[in-house]
């Protein structure tokens, strides 16, 4: 068993295969930059009309952020924050620099927690009498992704496309103080075409990117993209499809994940972290029977690639500020179950 585990780890570290674009395309405009532009209408990989996150979010466009939202400031010195749209435009420009000859999709943007206001001239008006230009708004939380449909691969019959994205939550900033380092979350990974689930792992994710300026944010995003090992990530995901849980093992796993929520603190400290709640686990159990793409087979077995997607599918009900962290945890957890099946690792409690 240990020899098999060692072989898998060696493959992840040594085996490589070339990620190449399926086609090149001509240019389009990156808002707010002077970069050469590429066609953003995907032709090779048409994704279904499904959101990468649901919960209490609303879809919004980059134009809406640019034209209809105010920019929050740090109240004690009136220094402005890096706006949501600037974060997205920095990511677009960084992606363009790393992949200068590859087209990519328009950003898909989801927002939540709308903060409303009004202009000074409307201070005495009743809310029902406010005109459109007298209303102000911004969104406390924002998540976005940008797909690169020219770079794709297939796992267990599912086509996946290279994807970058990020999360910004103003609730993590102290806007009532002076300007300090601002916090962002950023990732590079893949998105599953079948269900639009994101595939993110720890080596392509920064959960606490602290920056002081536009330029520093761009530098750190570029570093994450340039240092991302796509081949290693893909190999790790492909290995999942080679291992399966029986129906009894899956039932044991579900039971243990529910017990995990109520373990005494000392007991829980000896077990790897699982960031999913009872609500998520209920969705996973339901989809094991009912999901059209990742449910059990005729024998009741479910391979670990499908199990991983059951977790990432359930994660779509998470709030924006916890969404990416749980997505990373889903991959770590599924890899841990893989090692437990081989007979190694710290996740055996979930199957015992």
Short mmCIF file of C-alpha atoms in Angstrom, two decimals:
data_model
loop_
_atom_site.label_atom_id
_atom_site.label_comp_id
_atom_site.label_asym_id
_atom_site.label_seq_id
_atom_site.Cartn_x
_atom_site.Cartn_y
_atom_site.Cartn_z
CA UNK A 1 0.00 0.00 0.00
CA UNK A 2 2.77 2.43 0.90
CA UNK A 3 4.48 1.65 -2.39
CA UNK A 4 1.31 2.56 -4.31
CA UNK A 5 1.00 5.84 -2.42
CA UNK A 6 4.64 6.63 -3.15
CA UNK A 7 4.10 5.94 -6.84
CA UNK A 8 1.18 8.39 -6.97
CA UNK A 9 3.23 11.11 -5.26
CA UNK A 10 6.14 10.52 -7.65
CA UNK A 11 3.82 10.89 -10.62
CA UNK A 12 2.54 14.19 -9.28
CA UNK A 13 6.06 15.47 -8.90
CA UNK A 14 7.62 14.06 -12.06
CA UNK A 15 5.06 13.30 -14.74
CA UNK A 16 4.20 16.24 -16.97
CA UNK A 17 2.24 16.73 -20.13
CA UNK A 18 1.89 19.84 -22.19
CA UNK A 19 -1.05 22.17 -21.69
CA UNK A 20 -1.69 23.72 -25.09
CA UNK A 21 -4.44 26.01 -26.35
CA UNK A 22 -6.90 24.42 -28.70
CA UNK A 23 -6.96 27.52 -30.84
CA UNK A 24 -5.70 31.06 -31.02
CA UNK A 25 -7.98 33.97 -31.68
CA UNK A 26 -7.81 37.64 -32.50
CA UNK A 27 -8.07 40.61 -30.26
CA UNK A 28 -10.57 42.20 -27.86
CA UNK A 29 -10.53 45.04 -25.28
CA UNK A 30 -9.46 44.63 -21.68
CA UNK A 31 -11.30 47.39 -19.78
CA UNK A 32 -9.05 49.93 -18.12
CA UNK A 33 -5.81 48.71 -19.73
CA UNK A 34 -3.76 49.31 -22.84
CA UNK A 35 -3.10 45.62 -23.41
CA UNK A 36 -3.73 44.02 -26.78
CA UNK A 37 -7.23 42.66 -26.94
CA UNK A 38 -8.57 39.20 -27.71
CA UNK A 39 -11.88 37.71 -28.75
CA UNK A 40 -13.85 36.87 -25.62
CA UNK A 41 -16.62 34.88 -27.27
CA UNK A 42 -15.89 31.22 -26.50
CA UNK A 43 -16.09 28.83 -29.44
CA UNK A 44 -14.23 25.70 -28.38
CA UNK A 45 -15.79 25.19 -24.95
CA UNK A 46 -19.41 26.27 -24.52
CA UNK A 47 -20.32 26.15 -20.83
CA UNK A 48 -23.92 25.63 -19.69
CA UNK A 49 -25.86 28.50 -18.17
CA UNK A 50 -25.05 27.53 -14.58
CA UNK A 51 -23.49 29.69 -11.91
CA UNK A 52 -20.22 28.80 -10.21
CA UNK A 53 -21.82 29.91 -6.91
CA UNK A 54 -25.44 30.30 -5.86
CA UNK A 55 -26.28 31.00 -2.20
CA UNK A 56 -27.65 34.57 -1.89
CA UNK A 57 -25.69 36.01 -4.81
CA UNK A 58 -26.76 38.00 -7.86
CA UNK A 59 -25.09 38.09 -11.25
CA UNK A 60 -23.74 41.48 -12.31
CA UNK A 61 -21.68 42.88 -15.17
CA UNK A 62 -18.37 44.71 -15.17
CA UNK A 63 -20.12 47.69 -16.81
CA UNK A 64 -22.60 47.84 -13.93
CA UNK A 65 -19.78 47.93 -11.38
CA UNK A 66 -18.02 50.66 -13.35
CA UNK A 67 -21.05 52.87 -13.96
CA UNK A 68 -23.54 52.25 -11.16
CA UNK A 69 -21.57 51.59 -7.98
CA UNK A 70 -19.75 53.98 -5.68
CA UNK A 71 -16.32 53.13 -4.27
CA UNK A 72 -16.06 52.73 -0.48
CA UNK A 73 -13.37 54.70 1.37
CA UNK A 74 -11.53 54.39 4.67
CA UNK A 75 -13.52 56.92 6.67
CA UNK A 76 -10.78 58.46 8.84
CA UNK A 77 -8.57 59.58 5.94
CA UNK A 78 -11.01 59.30 2.99
CA UNK A 79 -8.52 57.09 1.12
CA UNK A 80 -10.37 54.98 -1.41
CA UNK A 81 -10.31 51.21 -1.50
CA UNK A 82 -9.34 49.14 -4.53
CA UNK A 83 -12.72 48.75 -6.19
CA UNK A 84 -14.24 45.41 -7.18
CA UNK A 85 -13.98 46.30 -10.86
CA UNK A 86 -10.30 47.20 -10.48
CA UNK A 87 -9.60 43.79 -8.93
CA UNK A 88 -11.24 42.12 -11.93
CA UNK A 89 -9.45 44.33 -14.45
CA UNK A 90 -6.09 43.63 -12.77
CA UNK A 91 -6.79 39.90 -13.04
CA UNK A 92 -7.72 40.31 -16.72
CA UNK A 93 -4.53 42.20 -17.46
CA UNK A 94 -2.40 39.69 -15.55
CA UNK A 95 -3.99 36.78 -17.41
CA UNK A 96 -3.33 38.57 -20.69
CA UNK A 97 0.34 39.00 -19.82
CA UNK A 98 0.85 35.34 -18.95
CA UNK A 99 -1.17 34.03 -21.93
CA UNK A 100 -0.70 36.76 -24.57
CA UNK A 101 -1.98 34.70 -27.52
CA UNK A 102 -4.94 32.91 -25.97
CA UNK A 103 -8.51 34.21 -25.85
CA UNK A 104 -10.62 34.03 -22.68
CA UNK A 105 -14.22 34.53 -21.62
CA UNK A 106 -15.85 37.61 -20.19
CA UNK A 107 -15.70 37.67 -16.37
CA UNK A 108 -18.59 36.00 -14.60
CA UNK A 109 -19.32 38.14 -11.54
CA UNK A 110 -21.53 37.43 -8.53
CA UNK A 111 -22.24 39.90 -5.71
CA UNK A 112 -24.09 39.95 -2.39
CA UNK A 113 -24.86 42.19 0.58
CA UNK A 114 -25.89 45.36 -1.23
CA UNK A 115 -25.09 48.56 0.71
CA UNK A 116 -27.49 51.36 -0.24
CA UNK A 117 -27.11 55.11 0.14
CA UNK A 118 -28.26 58.42 -1.29
CA UNK A 119 -26.74 61.63 -2.60
CA UNK A 120 -26.55 64.67 -0.26
CA UNK A 121 -29.25 66.51 -2.24
CA UNK A 122 -31.77 63.78 -1.40
CA UNK A 123 -31.13 63.76 2.33
CA UNK A 124 -34.68 64.88 3.26
CA UNK A 125 -36.61 62.81 0.71
CA UNK A 126 -38.77 59.82 1.54
CA UNK A 127 -37.37 56.59 0.14
CA UNK A 128 -40.31 56.24 -2.26
CA UNK A 129 -39.59 59.68 -3.72
CA UNK A 130 -35.93 59.06 -4.53
CA UNK A 131 -34.95 59.41 -8.18
CA UNK A 132 -32.58 56.90 -9.74
CA UNK A 133 -29.65 59.32 -9.84
CA UNK A 134 -30.16 60.08 -6.13
CA UNK A 135 -29.59 56.47 -5.07
CA UNK A 136 -26.13 55.05 -4.46
CA UNK A 137 -24.98 51.50 -3.91
CA UNK A 138 -22.04 49.18 -3.63
CA UNK A 139 -21.77 45.48 -2.84
CA UNK A 140 -19.98 44.33 0.28
CA UNK A 141 -18.96 40.95 -1.23
CA UNK A 142 -17.97 40.01 -4.76
CA UNK A 143 -16.68 36.86 -6.46
CA UNK A 144 -15.64 36.44 -10.08
CA UNK A 145 -14.14 33.90 -12.45
CA UNK A 146 -12.54 34.19 -15.89
CA UNK A 147 -12.34 31.03 -18.00
CA UNK A 148 -9.64 30.24 -20.54
CA UNK A 149 -11.59 27.91 -22.85
CA UNK A 150 -8.56 27.55 -25.10
CA UNK A 151 -6.78 25.47 -22.42
CA UNK A 152 -8.78 22.34 -21.61
CA UNK A 153 -8.41 18.75 -20.47
CA UNK A 154 -10.73 15.83 -19.75
CA UNK A 155 -11.18 13.89 -16.50
CA UNK A 156 -13.51 10.91 -16.28
CA UNK A 157 -15.32 12.15 -19.40
CA UNK A 158 -15.74 15.69 -18.01
CA UNK A 159 -14.14 18.55 -19.93
CA UNK A 160 -12.50 21.13 -17.69
CA UNK A 161 -11.11 24.56 -18.63
CA UNK A 162 -8.37 26.64 -17.02
CA UNK A 163 -9.96 29.32 -14.83
CA UNK A 164 -8.84 32.16 -12.60
CA UNK A 165 -10.93 34.07 -10.10
CA UNK A 166 -11.11 35.88 -6.82
CA UNK A 167 -13.16 37.09 -3.89
CA UNK A 168 -13.32 40.53 -2.27
CA UNK A 169 -15.19 41.09 1.00
CA UNK A 170 -15.32 44.61 2.40
CA UNK A 171 -16.57 43.16 5.68
CA UNK A 172 -12.99 41.94 6.23
CA UNK A 173 -11.72 45.53 6.06
CA UNK A 174 -11.98 48.11 8.82
CA UNK A 175 -13.50 50.90 6.73
CA UNK A 176 -14.05 53.02 9.84
CA UNK A 177 -10.32 53.46 10.33
CA UNK A 178 -7.39 54.78 8.28
CA UNK A 179 -6.26 53.01 5.13
CA UNK A 180 -4.40 49.78 5.82
CA UNK A 181 -3.40 46.76 3.76
CA UNK A 182 -6.40 45.50 1.81
CA UNK A 183 -7.32 41.80 1.67
CA UNK A 184 -8.16 39.68 -1.37
CA UNK A 185 -8.57 36.00 -2.21
CA UNK A 186 -7.29 34.78 -5.57
CA UNK A 187 -7.05 31.41 -7.30
CA UNK A 188 -6.09 29.69 -10.51
CA UNK A 189 -7.48 26.23 -11.22
CA UNK A 190 -10.09 24.63 -13.46
CA UNK A 191 -13.85 24.65 -13.99
CA UNK A 192 -15.87 21.55 -14.85
CA UNK A 193 -17.93 22.09 -18.00
CA UNK A 194 -20.59 19.57 -16.93
CA UNK A 195 -21.71 21.38 -13.79
CA UNK A 196 -19.59 24.57 -13.65
CA UNK A 197 -18.07 23.39 -10.36
CA UNK A 198 -14.69 24.93 -9.62
CA UNK A 199 -11.61 22.77 -9.03
CA UNK A 200 -9.23 24.66 -6.74
CA UNK A 201 -6.30 23.37 -4.71
CA UNK A 202 -4.04 24.97 -2.14
CA UNK A 203 -1.05 25.50 -4.47
CA UNK A 204 -3.13 27.71 -6.76
CA UNK A 205 -4.95 29.64 -4.04
CA UNK A 206 -4.05 32.58 -1.81
CA UNK A 207 -6.67 33.15 0.88
CA UNK A 208 -5.13 36.26 2.46
CA UNK A 209 -3.51 38.38 -0.23
CA UNK A 210 -2.69 41.66 1.52
CA UNK A 211 -1.71 44.61 -0.66
CA UNK A 212 -1.29 48.35 -0.40
CA UNK A 213 -1.71 49.37 -4.03
CA UNK A 214 -2.99 48.47 -7.48
CA UNK A 215 0.57 47.63 -8.58
CA UNK A 216 1.24 45.34 -5.62
CA UNK A 217 -2.02 43.46 -6.25
CA UNK A 218 -1.08 42.96 -9.88
CA UNK A 219 2.39 41.73 -8.95
CA UNK A 220 1.02 39.15 -6.52
CA UNK A 221 -1.64 37.91 -8.95
CA UNK A 222 0.99 37.52 -11.65
CA UNK A 223 3.15 35.52 -9.24
CA UNK A 224 0.30 33.11 -8.42
CA UNK A 225 -0.51 32.52 -12.10
CA UNK A 226 3.11 32.08 -13.15
CA UNK A 227 3.93 29.66 -10.32
CA UNK A 228 0.83 27.50 -10.71
CA UNK A 229 1.66 23.88 -11.60
CA UNK A 230 -1.30 22.96 -13.79
CA UNK A 231 0.10 19.56 -14.73
CA UNK A 232 0.51 18.50 -11.11
CA UNK A 233 -3.00 19.68 -10.26
CA UNK A 234 -4.49 17.81 -13.23
CA UNK A 235 -2.65 14.61 -12.39
CA UNK A 236 -3.91 14.78 -8.81
CA UNK A 237 -7.50 15.12 -10.03
CA UNK A 238 -7.13 12.32 -12.60
CA UNK A 239 -5.89 9.96 -9.89
CA UNK A 240 -9.21 10.44 -8.06
CA UNK A 241 -11.16 8.69 -10.83
CA UNK A 242 -9.11 5.52 -10.29
CA UNK A 243 -10.43 4.93 -6.77
CA UNK A 244 -14.01 4.32 -5.63
CA UNK A 245 -16.12 4.03 -2.51
CA UNK A 246 -18.65 1.24 -2.15
CA UNK A 247 -22.15 2.10 -1.00
CA UNK A 248 -21.28 0.95 2.54
CA UNK A 249 -18.11 3.04 2.56
CA UNK A 250 -20.03 6.08 1.31
CA UNK A 251 -22.67 5.59 4.02
CA UNK A 252 -19.89 5.34 6.62
CA UNK A 253 -18.31 8.51 5.26
CA UNK A 254 -21.58 10.45 5.44
CA UNK A 255 -22.20 9.27 8.98
CA UNK A 256 -18.71 10.24 10.08
CA UNK A 257 -18.89 13.67 8.46
CA UNK A 258 -22.09 14.32 10.41
CA UNK A 259 -20.52 13.13 13.66
CA UNK A 260 -17.50 15.33 12.96
CA UNK A 261 -19.62 18.46 13.50
CA UNK A 262 -20.25 17.48 17.14
CA UNK A 263 -16.93 15.95 18.18
CA UNK A 264 -15.41 17.23 21.43
CA UNK A 265 -12.71 19.80 20.76
CA UNK A 266 -9.86 17.51 21.84
CA UNK A 267 -11.07 14.67 19.61
CA UNK A 268 -11.57 16.96 16.62
CA UNK A 269 -8.03 18.32 16.92
CA UNK A 270 -6.61 14.90 16.02
CA UNK A 271 -8.64 14.62 12.79
CA UNK A 272 -8.03 16.55 9.54
CA UNK A 273 -10.23 19.60 9.06
CA UNK A 274 -13.57 19.32 7.27
CA UNK A 275 -15.13 22.74 6.57
CA UNK A 276 -18.50 21.48 5.33
CA UNK A 277 -21.66 21.87 7.41
CA UNK A 278 -24.61 19.54 8.00
CA UNK A 279 -26.50 21.30 5.22
CA UNK A 280 -23.72 20.59 2.74
CA UNK A 281 -23.51 16.94 3.83
CA UNK A 282 -27.28 16.52 3.36
CA UNK A 283 -26.95 17.83 -0.20
CA UNK A 284 -24.08 15.42 -0.91
CA UNK A 285 -26.13 12.46 0.37
CA UNK A 286 -29.11 13.50 -1.75
CA UNK A 287 -27.00 13.99 -4.89
CA UNK A 288 -25.36 10.60 -4.40
CA UNK A 289 -28.74 9.20 -5.46
CA UNK A 290 -30.12 11.94 -7.68
CA UNK A 291 -27.36 13.93 -9.42
CA UNK A 292 -27.44 13.34 -13.17
CA UNK A 293 -23.64 13.47 -13.55
CA UNK A 294 -21.99 12.35 -10.32
CA UNK A 295 -24.38 9.92 -8.61
CA UNK A 296 -23.59 6.28 -7.75
CA UNK A 297 -23.28 3.64 -10.47
CA UNK A 298 -25.49 0.56 -10.78
CA UNK A 299 -23.49 -1.23 -8.08
CA UNK A 300 -23.81 1.70 -5.69
CA UNK A 301 -20.14 2.68 -6.03
CA UNK A 302 -18.98 6.26 -6.51
CA UNK A 303 -15.48 7.09 -7.74
CA UNK A 304 -13.57 9.81 -5.94
CA UNK A 305 -13.71 12.24 -8.87
CA UNK A 306 -17.50 12.09 -8.64
CA UNK A 307 -17.33 12.34 -4.84
CA UNK A 308 -15.15 15.44 -5.18
CA UNK A 309 -17.73 16.99 -7.49
CA UNK A 310 -20.53 16.14 -5.07
CA UNK A 311 -18.63 18.23 -2.50
CA UNK A 312 -17.93 21.13 -4.87
CA UNK A 313 -21.55 21.05 -6.07
CA UNK A 314 -22.79 21.28 -2.47
CA UNK A 315 -20.33 24.12 -1.87
CA UNK A 316 -22.26 26.35 -4.28
CA UNK A 317 -24.64 27.12 -1.40
CA UNK A 318 -21.79 28.71 0.62
CA UNK A 319 -21.54 32.45 1.10
CA UNK A 320 -19.00 34.31 -1.01
CA UNK A 321 -16.49 34.86 1.80
CA UNK A 322 -16.21 31.11 2.64
CA UNK A 323 -16.72 29.69 -0.85
CA UNK A 324 -13.11 29.35 -2.05
CA UNK A 325 -11.76 28.08 1.27
CA UNK A 326 -14.33 25.26 1.24
CA UNK A 327 -13.54 24.49 -2.38
CA UNK A 328 -9.87 23.95 -1.48
CA UNK A 329 -10.93 21.85 1.52
CA UNK A 330 -13.04 19.64 -0.78
CA UNK A 331 -9.96 18.71 -2.81
CA UNK A 332 -7.77 18.15 0.26
CA UNK A 333 -10.49 16.02 1.86
CA UNK A 334 -11.05 13.86 -1.23
CA UNK A 335 -7.31 13.31 -1.63
CA UNK A 336 -7.21 12.31 2.04
CA UNK A 337 -9.95 9.73 1.46
CA UNK A 338 -7.94 8.42 -1.50
CA UNK A 339 -4.93 7.88 0.75
CA UNK A 340 -7.13 6.21 3.39
CA UNK A 341 -8.37 3.74 0.76
CA UNK A 342 -4.76 2.92 -0.11
CA UNK A 343 -4.07 2.40 3.58
CA UNK A 344 -2.20 5.53 4.51
CA UNK A 345 -2.77 9.08 5.72
CA UNK A 346 -4.77 10.68 8.52
CA UNK A 347 -8.29 10.38 7.08
CA UNK A 348 -8.97 6.73 8.05
CA UNK A 349 -11.31 7.93 10.83
CA UNK A 350 -13.88 8.97 8.20
CA UNK A 351 -14.03 5.41 6.81
CA UNK A 352 -13.57 3.40 10.03
#
